[in-house]
């Protein structure tokens, strides 16, 4: 994976990627320097970065980073393992999908945070309830995208395979499966972001003692603003890193997409 990421960024202009973070720091510094936001509510970006660097070097932040990452990984893995085959089965039959479309869309449209009380009642305050609610939210995204990809596979290629005498299994494995991959990756990329969001919120409000969500809310309560903003930056870096990993993997796995 590291070689793929290196290859991806190696062909790009690093200045282009540095522009966004530099603009963010510049706007933050302007807001701080000219007191556009009360300095008691917005610390200096450089003080925040220094404090965050120290916390990373000492391993303080990375401990919470690891707990959050593990929860996100388990949530996403459950969603992907169940969601991909379920989406394929549902998408293979338009009648079957339409019969459960309301259930999928209803819960997909329901904010995951509204499901917290239910999952707390079912699974208690432990890690399992956090992982379960995040997996549930991510699962619906995966199922929807995979089923959509199967139902919208290019009919010309399917008809071409049928005309050459391919069996239904051969058509599914050699045509539909590959046609579905671009939409499947979109679903997986969206699902991992959804899992991260739900896990962070769950760590804030569902009895967590570790994780970046707990760290952010704890720093806010204790008014340690540099730690709070720094933890938010670390959380954003995790989300951005996961997204980049999926973009790179998608580029190399389905390099033929759109052709």
PDB file of C-alpha atoms in Angstrom:
ATOM      1  CA  UNK A   1       0.000   0.000   0.000  1.00  0.00           C
ATOM      2  CA  UNK A   2       2.833   2.429   0.823  1.00  0.00           C
ATOM      3  CA  UNK A   3       4.384   1.892  -2.621  1.00  0.00           C
ATOM      4  CA  UNK A   4       1.019   2.592  -4.264  1.00  0.00           C
ATOM      5  CA  UNK A   5       0.613   5.828  -2.312  1.00  0.00           C
ATOM      6  CA  UNK A   6       4.172   6.856  -3.145  1.00  0.00           C
ATOM      7  CA  UNK A   7       3.546   6.160  -6.807  1.00  0.00           C
ATOM      8  CA  UNK A   8       0.315   8.149  -6.698  1.00  0.00           C
ATOM      9  CA  UNK A   9       1.828  11.235  -5.090  1.00  0.00           C
ATOM     10  CA  UNK A  10       5.118  10.878  -6.932  1.00  0.00           C
ATOM     11  CA  UNK A  11       3.462  11.869 -10.189  1.00  0.00           C
ATOM     12  CA  UNK A  12       1.698  14.847  -8.687  1.00  0.00           C
ATOM     13  CA  UNK A  13       2.821  18.376  -7.879  1.00  0.00           C
ATOM     14  CA  UNK A  14       3.386  18.488  -4.139  1.00  0.00           C
ATOM     15  CA  UNK A  15       2.662  22.210  -4.119  1.00  0.00           C
ATOM     16  CA  UNK A  16      -0.902  21.494  -5.231  1.00  0.00           C
ATOM     17  CA  UNK A  17      -1.444  19.243  -2.211  1.00  0.00           C
ATOM     18  CA  UNK A  18       0.254  21.682   0.169  1.00  0.00           C
ATOM     19  CA  UNK A  19      -1.926  24.602  -0.941  1.00  0.00           C
ATOM     20  CA  UNK A  20      -5.027  23.459   0.955  1.00  0.00           C
ATOM     21  CA  UNK A  21      -3.318  23.018   4.366  1.00  0.00           C
ATOM     22  CA  UNK A  22      -1.437  26.307   3.899  1.00  0.00           C
ATOM     23  CA  UNK A  23      -4.677  28.169   3.128  1.00  0.00           C
ATOM     24  CA  UNK A  24      -6.283  26.635   6.226  1.00  0.00           C
ATOM     25  CA  UNK A  25      -3.361  27.727   8.431  1.00  0.00           C
ATOM     26  CA  UNK A  26      -3.324  31.192   6.866  1.00  0.00           C
ATOM     27  CA  UNK A  27      -7.050  31.777   7.406  1.00  0.00           C
ATOM     28  CA  UNK A  28      -6.731  30.414  10.957  1.00  0.00           C
ATOM     29  CA  UNK A  29      -3.771  32.743  11.663  1.00  0.00           C
ATOM     30  CA  UNK A  30      -5.633  35.759  10.206  1.00  0.00           C
ATOM     31  CA  UNK A  31      -8.672  35.005  12.402  1.00  0.00           C
ATOM     32  CA  UNK A  32      -6.403  34.675  15.448  1.00  0.00           C
ATOM     33  CA  UNK A  33      -4.081  37.634  14.760  1.00  0.00           C
ATOM     34  CA  UNK A  34      -6.835  40.132  13.978  1.00  0.00           C
ATOM     35  CA  UNK A  35      -9.103  38.733  16.726  1.00  0.00           C
ATOM     36  CA  UNK A  36     -11.869  37.897  14.287  1.00  0.00           C
ATOM     37  CA  UNK A  37     -12.662  35.182  16.817  1.00  0.00           C
ATOM     38  CA  UNK A  38     -12.143  35.688  20.537  1.00  0.00           C
ATOM     39  CA  UNK A  39      -8.596  34.514  21.372  1.00  0.00           C
ATOM     40  CA  UNK A  40      -9.970  32.758  24.430  1.00  0.00           C
ATOM     41  CA  UNK A  41     -11.885  30.514  22.013  1.00  0.00           C
ATOM     42  CA  UNK A  42      -9.359  30.222  19.184  1.00  0.00           C
ATOM     43  CA  UNK A  43      -5.708  29.503  20.052  1.00  0.00           C
ATOM     44  CA  UNK A  44      -2.807  30.281  17.750  1.00  0.00           C
ATOM     45  CA  UNK A  45      -2.422  27.717  14.943  1.00  0.00           C
ATOM     46  CA  UNK A  46       1.306  27.468  15.627  1.00  0.00           C
ATOM     47  CA  UNK A  47       0.783  26.872  19.351  1.00  0.00           C
ATOM     48  CA  UNK A  48      -1.804  24.229  18.460  1.00  0.00           C
ATOM     49  CA  UNK A  49       0.521  22.503  15.994  1.00  0.00           C
ATOM     50  CA  UNK A  50       3.397  22.589  18.492  1.00  0.00           C
ATOM     51  CA  UNK A  51       1.247  21.155  21.286  1.00  0.00           C
ATOM     52  CA  UNK A  52      -0.107  18.477  18.920  1.00  0.00           C
ATOM     53  CA  UNK A  53       3.414  17.597  17.792  1.00  0.00           C
ATOM     54  CA  UNK A  54       4.509  17.164  21.402  1.00  0.00           C
ATOM     55  CA  UNK A  55       1.482  14.956  22.142  1.00  0.00           C
ATOM     56  CA  UNK A  56       2.213  12.849  19.073  1.00  0.00           C
ATOM     57  CA  UNK A  57       5.891  12.518  19.993  1.00  0.00           C
ATOM     58  CA  UNK A  58       5.050  11.398  23.518  1.00  0.00           C
ATOM     59  CA  UNK A  59       2.482   8.925  22.202  1.00  0.00           C
ATOM     60  CA  UNK A  60      -0.357  10.583  24.108  1.00  0.00           C
ATOM     61  CA  UNK A  61      -2.468  11.336  21.025  1.00  0.00           C
ATOM     62  CA  UNK A  62      -1.426   8.190  19.180  1.00  0.00           C
ATOM     63  CA  UNK A  63      -2.864   6.014  21.937  1.00  0.00           C
ATOM     64  CA  UNK A  64      -6.308   7.556  21.389  1.00  0.00           C
ATOM     65  CA  UNK A  65      -5.729   7.507  17.616  1.00  0.00           C
ATOM     66  CA  UNK A  66      -5.162   3.761  17.776  1.00  0.00           C
ATOM     67  CA  UNK A  67      -8.316   3.045  19.807  1.00  0.00           C
ATOM     68  CA  UNK A  68     -10.420   5.049  17.343  1.00  0.00           C
ATOM     69  CA  UNK A  69      -8.763   3.453  14.331  1.00  0.00           C
ATOM     70  CA  UNK A  70      -9.408  -0.064  15.654  1.00  0.00           C
ATOM     71  CA  UNK A  71     -13.101   0.715  16.241  1.00  0.00           C
ATOM     72  CA  UNK A  72     -13.425   2.198  12.760  1.00  0.00           C
ATOM     73  CA  UNK A  73     -11.655  -0.823  11.262  1.00  0.00           C
ATOM     74  CA  UNK A  74     -13.965  -3.323  12.961  1.00  0.00           C
ATOM     75  CA  UNK A  75     -17.060  -1.302  12.031  1.00  0.00           C
ATOM     76  CA  UNK A  76     -15.988  -1.006   8.409  1.00  0.00           C
ATOM     77  CA  UNK A  77     -14.935  -4.665   8.168  1.00  0.00           C
ATOM     78  CA  UNK A  78     -18.337  -5.844   9.443  1.00  0.00           C
ATOM     79  CA  UNK A  79     -20.128  -3.509   7.009  1.00  0.00           C
ATOM     80  CA  UNK A  80     -18.014  -4.625   4.038  1.00  0.00           C
ATOM     81  CA  UNK A  81     -18.130  -8.373   4.773  1.00  0.00           C
ATOM     82  CA  UNK A  82     -21.912  -8.355   5.150  1.00  0.00           C
ATOM     83  CA  UNK A  83     -22.804  -5.485   2.835  1.00  0.00           C
ATOM     84  CA  UNK A  84     -20.982  -6.445  -0.369  1.00  0.00           C
ATOM     85  CA  UNK A  85     -22.496  -9.931  -0.815  1.00  0.00           C
ATOM     86  CA  UNK A  86     -25.891  -8.714   0.442  1.00  0.00           C
ATOM     87  CA  UNK A  87     -25.833  -5.847  -2.048  1.00  0.00           C
ATOM     88  CA  UNK A  88     -24.938  -8.242  -4.873  1.00  0.00           C
ATOM     89  CA  UNK A  89     -27.811 -10.576  -3.981  1.00  0.00           C
ATOM     90  CA  UNK A  90     -30.312  -7.730  -3.763  1.00  0.00           C
ATOM     91  CA  UNK A  91     -29.071  -6.043  -6.919  1.00  0.00           C
ATOM     92  CA  UNK A  92     -29.215  -9.253  -8.939  1.00  0.00           C
ATOM     93  CA  UNK A  93     -33.017  -9.188  -8.738  1.00  0.00           C
ATOM     94  CA  UNK A  94     -34.833  -5.914  -9.301  1.00  0.00           C
ATOM     95  CA  UNK A  95     -38.000  -7.345  -7.724  1.00  0.00           C
ATOM     96  CA  UNK A  96     -36.160  -8.410  -4.555  1.00  0.00           C
ATOM     97  CA  UNK A  97     -34.453  -5.027  -4.224  1.00  0.00           C
ATOM     98  CA  UNK A  98     -37.690  -3.089  -4.714  1.00  0.00           C
ATOM     99  CA  UNK A  99     -39.337  -5.194  -2.006  1.00  0.00           C
ATOM    100  CA  UNK A 100     -36.763  -4.067   0.596  1.00  0.00           C
ATOM    101  CA  UNK A 101     -35.945  -0.651  -0.869  1.00  0.00           C
ATOM    102  CA  UNK A 102     -38.094   1.163   1.691  1.00  0.00           C
ATOM    103  CA  UNK A 103     -36.281  -0.474   4.620  1.00  0.00           C
ATOM    104  CA  UNK A 104     -32.847   0.346   3.194  1.00  0.00           C
ATOM    105  CA  UNK A 105     -33.710   3.949   2.322  1.00  0.00           C
ATOM    106  CA  UNK A 106     -35.596   4.537   5.571  1.00  0.00           C
ATOM    107  CA  UNK A 107     -32.702   3.545   7.825  1.00  0.00           C
ATOM    108  CA  UNK A 108     -30.121   5.068   5.480  1.00  0.00           C
ATOM    109  CA  UNK A 109     -31.965   8.383   5.791  1.00  0.00           C
ATOM    110  CA  UNK A 110     -32.243   8.109   9.571  1.00  0.00           C
ATOM    111  CA  UNK A 111     -29.328   9.836  11.355  1.00  0.00           C
ATOM    112  CA  UNK A 112     -27.112   7.207  12.974  1.00  0.00           C
ATOM    113  CA  UNK A 113     -26.988   9.289  16.164  1.00  0.00           C
ATOM    114  CA  UNK A 114     -30.755   8.786  16.537  1.00  0.00           C
ATOM    115  CA  UNK A 115     -30.038   5.058  16.833  1.00  0.00           C
ATOM    116  CA  UNK A 116     -27.678   5.456  19.819  1.00  0.00           C
ATOM    117  CA  UNK A 117     -30.354   4.872  22.511  1.00  0.00           C
ATOM    118  CA  UNK A 118     -31.502   1.676  20.797  1.00  0.00           C
ATOM    119  CA  UNK A 119     -27.994   0.254  20.492  1.00  0.00           C
ATOM    120  CA  UNK A 120     -27.235   1.276  24.084  1.00  0.00           C
ATOM    121  CA  UNK A 121     -30.267  -0.692  25.271  1.00  0.00           C
ATOM    122  CA  UNK A 122     -29.274  -3.708  23.173  1.00  0.00           C
ATOM    123  CA  UNK A 123     -25.516  -3.794  23.745  1.00  0.00           C
ATOM    124  CA  UNK A 124     -24.757  -1.611  26.768  1.00  0.00           C
ATOM    125  CA  UNK A 125     -22.023   1.003  27.179  1.00  0.00           C
ATOM    126  CA  UNK A 126     -19.079  -1.070  25.976  1.00  0.00           C
ATOM    127  CA  UNK A 127     -17.138  -0.924  22.745  1.00  0.00           C
ATOM    128  CA  UNK A 128     -19.506  -3.322  21.027  1.00  0.00           C
ATOM    129  CA  UNK A 129     -22.372  -0.816  21.021  1.00  0.00           C
ATOM    130  CA  UNK A 130     -20.136   1.836  19.396  1.00  0.00           C
ATOM    131  CA  UNK A 131     -18.878  -0.589  16.766  1.00  0.00           C
ATOM    132  CA  UNK A 132     -22.381  -1.982  16.153  1.00  0.00           C
ATOM    133  CA  UNK A 133     -24.036   1.382  15.490  1.00  0.00           C
ATOM    134  CA  UNK A 134     -21.158   2.497  13.220  1.00  0.00           C
ATOM    135  CA  UNK A 135     -21.246  -0.836  11.355  1.00  0.00           C
ATOM    136  CA  UNK A 136     -25.016  -0.510  10.927  1.00  0.00           C
ATOM    137  CA  UNK A 137     -24.707   2.974   9.419  1.00  0.00           C
ATOM    138  CA  UNK A 138     -21.845   1.933   7.120  1.00  0.00           C
ATOM    139  CA  UNK A 139     -23.602  -1.300   6.119  1.00  0.00           C
ATOM    140  CA  UNK A 140     -26.570   0.527   4.624  1.00  0.00           C
ATOM    141  CA  UNK A 141     -24.258   2.684   2.512  1.00  0.00           C
ATOM    142  CA  UNK A 142     -22.401  -0.372   1.202  1.00  0.00           C
ATOM    143  CA  UNK A 143     -25.576  -2.330   0.423  1.00  0.00           C
ATOM    144  CA  UNK A 144     -27.159   0.591  -1.434  1.00  0.00           C
ATOM    145  CA  UNK A 145     -24.096   1.300  -3.595  1.00  0.00           C
ATOM    146  CA  UNK A 146     -23.315  -2.328  -4.417  1.00  0.00           C
ATOM    147  CA  UNK A 147     -26.937  -3.101  -5.312  1.00  0.00           C
ATOM    148  CA  UNK A 148     -27.083   0.043  -7.449  1.00  0.00           C
ATOM    149  CA  UNK A 149     -23.886  -1.010  -9.214  1.00  0.00           C
ATOM    150  CA  UNK A 150     -25.245  -4.484  -9.999  1.00  0.00           C
ATOM    151  CA  UNK A 151     -28.574  -3.155 -11.279  1.00  0.00           C
ATOM    152  CA  UNK A 152     -26.863  -0.606 -13.508  1.00  0.00           C
ATOM    153  CA  UNK A 153     -24.233  -2.874 -15.064  1.00  0.00           C
ATOM    154  CA  UNK A 154     -23.863  -2.076 -18.748  1.00  0.00           C
ATOM    155  CA  UNK A 155     -26.405  -4.198 -20.599  1.00  0.00           C
ATOM    156  CA  UNK A 156     -24.384  -4.134 -23.829  1.00  0.00           C
ATOM    157  CA  UNK A 157     -21.581  -6.155 -22.252  1.00  0.00           C
ATOM    158  CA  UNK A 158     -24.038  -8.559 -20.638  1.00  0.00           C
ATOM    159  CA  UNK A 159     -25.833  -9.092 -23.959  1.00  0.00           C
ATOM    160  CA  UNK A 160     -22.498  -9.567 -25.719  1.00  0.00           C
ATOM    161  CA  UNK A 161     -21.521 -12.252 -23.206  1.00  0.00           C
ATOM    162  CA  UNK A 162     -24.901 -13.979 -23.639  1.00  0.00           C
ATOM    163  CA  UNK A 163     -24.537 -13.944 -27.407  1.00  0.00           C
ATOM    164  CA  UNK A 164     -21.196 -15.737 -27.054  1.00  0.00           C
ATOM    165  CA  UNK A 165     -22.851 -18.507 -25.041  1.00  0.00           C
ATOM    166  CA  UNK A 166     -21.647 -17.521 -21.563  1.00  0.00           C
ATOM    167  CA  UNK A 167     -23.513 -19.087 -18.646  1.00  0.00           C
ATOM    168  CA  UNK A 168     -25.212 -17.007 -15.944  1.00  0.00           C
ATOM    169  CA  UNK A 169     -22.338 -17.716 -13.553  1.00  0.00           C
ATOM    170  CA  UNK A 170     -19.759 -16.721 -16.169  1.00  0.00           C
ATOM    171  CA  UNK A 171     -21.666 -13.523 -16.896  1.00  0.00           C
ATOM    172  CA  UNK A 172     -21.798 -12.683 -13.202  1.00  0.00           C
ATOM    173  CA  UNK A 173     -18.110 -13.439 -12.514  1.00  0.00           C
ATOM    174  CA  UNK A 174     -16.597 -12.042 -15.712  1.00  0.00           C
ATOM    175  CA  UNK A 175     -18.955  -9.148 -16.489  1.00  0.00           C
ATOM    176  CA  UNK A 176     -21.289  -8.027 -13.703  1.00  0.00           C
ATOM    177  CA  UNK A 177     -18.728  -8.351 -10.891  1.00  0.00           C
ATOM    178  CA  UNK A 178     -16.206  -6.110 -12.663  1.00  0.00           C
ATOM    179  CA  UNK A 179     -18.897  -3.693 -13.800  1.00  0.00           C
ATOM    180  CA  UNK A 180     -19.951  -3.348 -10.158  1.00  0.00           C
ATOM    181  CA  UNK A 181     -16.477  -2.599  -8.757  1.00  0.00           C
ATOM    182  CA  UNK A 182     -16.451   1.195  -9.407  1.00  0.00           C
ATOM    183  CA  UNK A 183     -19.748   1.688  -7.561  1.00  0.00           C
ATOM    184  CA  UNK A 184     -18.639  -0.774  -4.865  1.00  0.00           C
ATOM    185  CA  UNK A 185     -15.521   1.305  -4.187  1.00  0.00           C
ATOM    186  CA  UNK A 186     -17.632   4.445  -3.944  1.00  0.00           C
ATOM    187  CA  UNK A 187     -19.761   2.677  -1.350  1.00  0.00           C
ATOM    188  CA  UNK A 188     -16.744   1.417   0.598  1.00  0.00           C
ATOM    189  CA  UNK A 189     -15.085   4.840   0.586  1.00  0.00           C
ATOM    190  CA  UNK A 190     -18.283   6.505   1.794  1.00  0.00           C
ATOM    191  CA  UNK A 191     -18.827   3.758   4.373  1.00  0.00           C
ATOM    192  CA  UNK A 192     -15.408   4.160   6.004  1.00  0.00           C
ATOM    193  CA  UNK A 193     -16.024   7.910   6.337  1.00  0.00           C
ATOM    194  CA  UNK A 194     -19.451   7.208   7.826  1.00  0.00           C
ATOM    195  CA  UNK A 195     -17.943   4.716  10.275  1.00  0.00           C
ATOM    196  CA  UNK A 196     -15.365   7.288  11.410  1.00  0.00           C
ATOM    197  CA  UNK A 197     -18.005   9.975  11.971  1.00  0.00           C
ATOM    198  CA  UNK A 198     -20.258   7.682  14.000  1.00  0.00           C
ATOM    199  CA  UNK A 199     -17.370   6.292  16.067  1.00  0.00           C
ATOM    200  CA  UNK A 200     -16.123   9.800  16.931  1.00  0.00           C
ATOM    201  CA  UNK A 201     -19.602  10.906  18.048  1.00  0.00           C
ATOM    202  CA  UNK A 202     -20.086   7.650  19.965  1.00  0.00           C
ATOM    203  CA  UNK A 203     -16.774   8.149  21.778  1.00  0.00           C
ATOM    204  CA  UNK A 204     -17.964  11.595  22.804  1.00  0.00           C
ATOM    205  CA  UNK A 205     -21.288  10.568  24.278  1.00  0.00           C
ATOM    206  CA  UNK A 206     -21.429   6.804  24.908  1.00  0.00           C
ATOM    207  CA  UNK A 207     -19.300   6.243  27.970  1.00  0.00           C
ATOM    208  CA  UNK A 208     -15.884   6.076  26.292  1.00  0.00           C
ATOM    209  CA  UNK A 209     -12.659   6.434  28.299  1.00  0.00           C
ATOM    210  CA  UNK A 210     -10.351   6.617  25.273  1.00  0.00           C
ATOM    211  CA  UNK A 211     -10.354   7.467  21.576  1.00  0.00           C
ATOM    212  CA  UNK A 212     -10.152  10.766  19.713  1.00  0.00           C
ATOM    213  CA  UNK A 213     -13.837  11.578  20.248  1.00  0.00           C
ATOM    214  CA  UNK A 214     -13.415  11.234  24.016  1.00  0.00           C
ATOM    215  CA  UNK A 215     -10.216  13.270  23.847  1.00  0.00           C
ATOM    216  CA  UNK A 216     -11.936  16.102  21.967  1.00  0.00           C
ATOM    217  CA  UNK A 217     -14.876  16.379  24.360  1.00  0.00           C
ATOM    218  CA  UNK A 218     -12.613  15.979  27.412  1.00  0.00           C
ATOM    219  CA  UNK A 219     -10.335  18.791  26.183  1.00  0.00           C
ATOM    220  CA  UNK A 220     -13.370  20.999  25.567  1.00  0.00           C
ATOM    221  CA  UNK A 221     -14.711  20.399  29.072  1.00  0.00           C
ATOM    222  CA  UNK A 222     -11.313  21.105  30.659  1.00  0.00           C
ATOM    223  CA  UNK A 223     -10.846  24.119  28.358  1.00  0.00           C
ATOM    224  CA  UNK A 224      -7.593  22.779  26.915  1.00  0.00           C
ATOM    225  CA  UNK A 225      -8.209  24.373  23.530  1.00  0.00           C
ATOM    226  CA  UNK A 226      -4.895  23.572  21.851  1.00  0.00           C
ATOM    227  CA  UNK A 227      -5.465  19.909  22.640  1.00  0.00           C
ATOM    228  CA  UNK A 228      -9.060  20.106  21.458  1.00  0.00           C
ATOM    229  CA  UNK A 229      -8.187  21.712  18.123  1.00  0.00           C
ATOM    230  CA  UNK A 230      -5.175  19.449  17.724  1.00  0.00           C
ATOM    231  CA  UNK A 231      -7.300  16.346  18.300  1.00  0.00           C
ATOM    232  CA  UNK A 232      -9.764  17.596  15.695  1.00  0.00           C
ATOM    233  CA  UNK A 233      -6.874  17.996  13.232  1.00  0.00           C
ATOM    234  CA  UNK A 234      -5.643  14.463  13.990  1.00  0.00           C
ATOM    235  CA  UNK A 235      -9.162  13.112  13.450  1.00  0.00           C
ATOM    236  CA  UNK A 236      -9.366  14.934  10.138  1.00  0.00           C
ATOM    237  CA  UNK A 237      -5.969  13.538   9.164  1.00  0.00           C
ATOM    238  CA  UNK A 238      -7.217  10.014   9.864  1.00  0.00           C
ATOM    239  CA  UNK A 239     -10.292  10.536   7.693  1.00  0.00           C
ATOM    240  CA  UNK A 240      -8.254  12.093   4.904  1.00  0.00           C
ATOM    241  CA  UNK A 241      -5.682   9.291   5.059  1.00  0.00           C
ATOM    242  CA  UNK A 242      -8.343   6.586   4.830  1.00  0.00           C
ATOM    243  CA  UNK A 243      -9.934   8.345   1.877  1.00  0.00           C
ATOM    244  CA  UNK A 244      -6.596   8.639   0.060  1.00  0.00           C
ATOM    245  CA  UNK A 245      -5.862   4.945   0.651  1.00  0.00           C
ATOM    246  CA  UNK A 246      -9.163   3.979  -0.957  1.00  0.00           C
ATOM    247  CA  UNK A 247      -8.640   6.375  -3.870  1.00  0.00           C
ATOM    248  CA  UNK A 248      -5.202   4.906  -4.556  1.00  0.00           C
ATOM    249  CA  UNK A 249      -6.465   1.334  -4.231  1.00  0.00           C
ATOM    250  CA  UNK A 250      -9.412   2.111  -6.485  1.00  0.00           C
ATOM    251  CA  UNK A 251      -7.135   3.662  -9.123  1.00  0.00           C
ATOM    252  CA  UNK A 252      -4.954   0.557  -9.315  1.00  0.00           C
ATOM    253  CA  UNK A 253      -7.608  -2.121  -8.868  1.00  0.00           C
ATOM    254  CA  UNK A 254     -10.104  -0.730 -11.382  1.00  0.00           C
ATOM    255  CA  UNK A 255      -7.762   1.178 -13.692  1.00  0.00           C
ATOM    256  CA  UNK A 256     -10.024   0.125 -16.577  1.00  0.00           C
ATOM    257  CA  UNK A 257     -13.051   1.983 -15.175  1.00  0.00           C
ATOM    258  CA  UNK A 258     -14.896   4.055 -17.788  1.00  0.00           C
ATOM    259  CA  UNK A 259     -13.214   2.340 -20.722  1.00  0.00           C
TER     260      UNK A 259
END
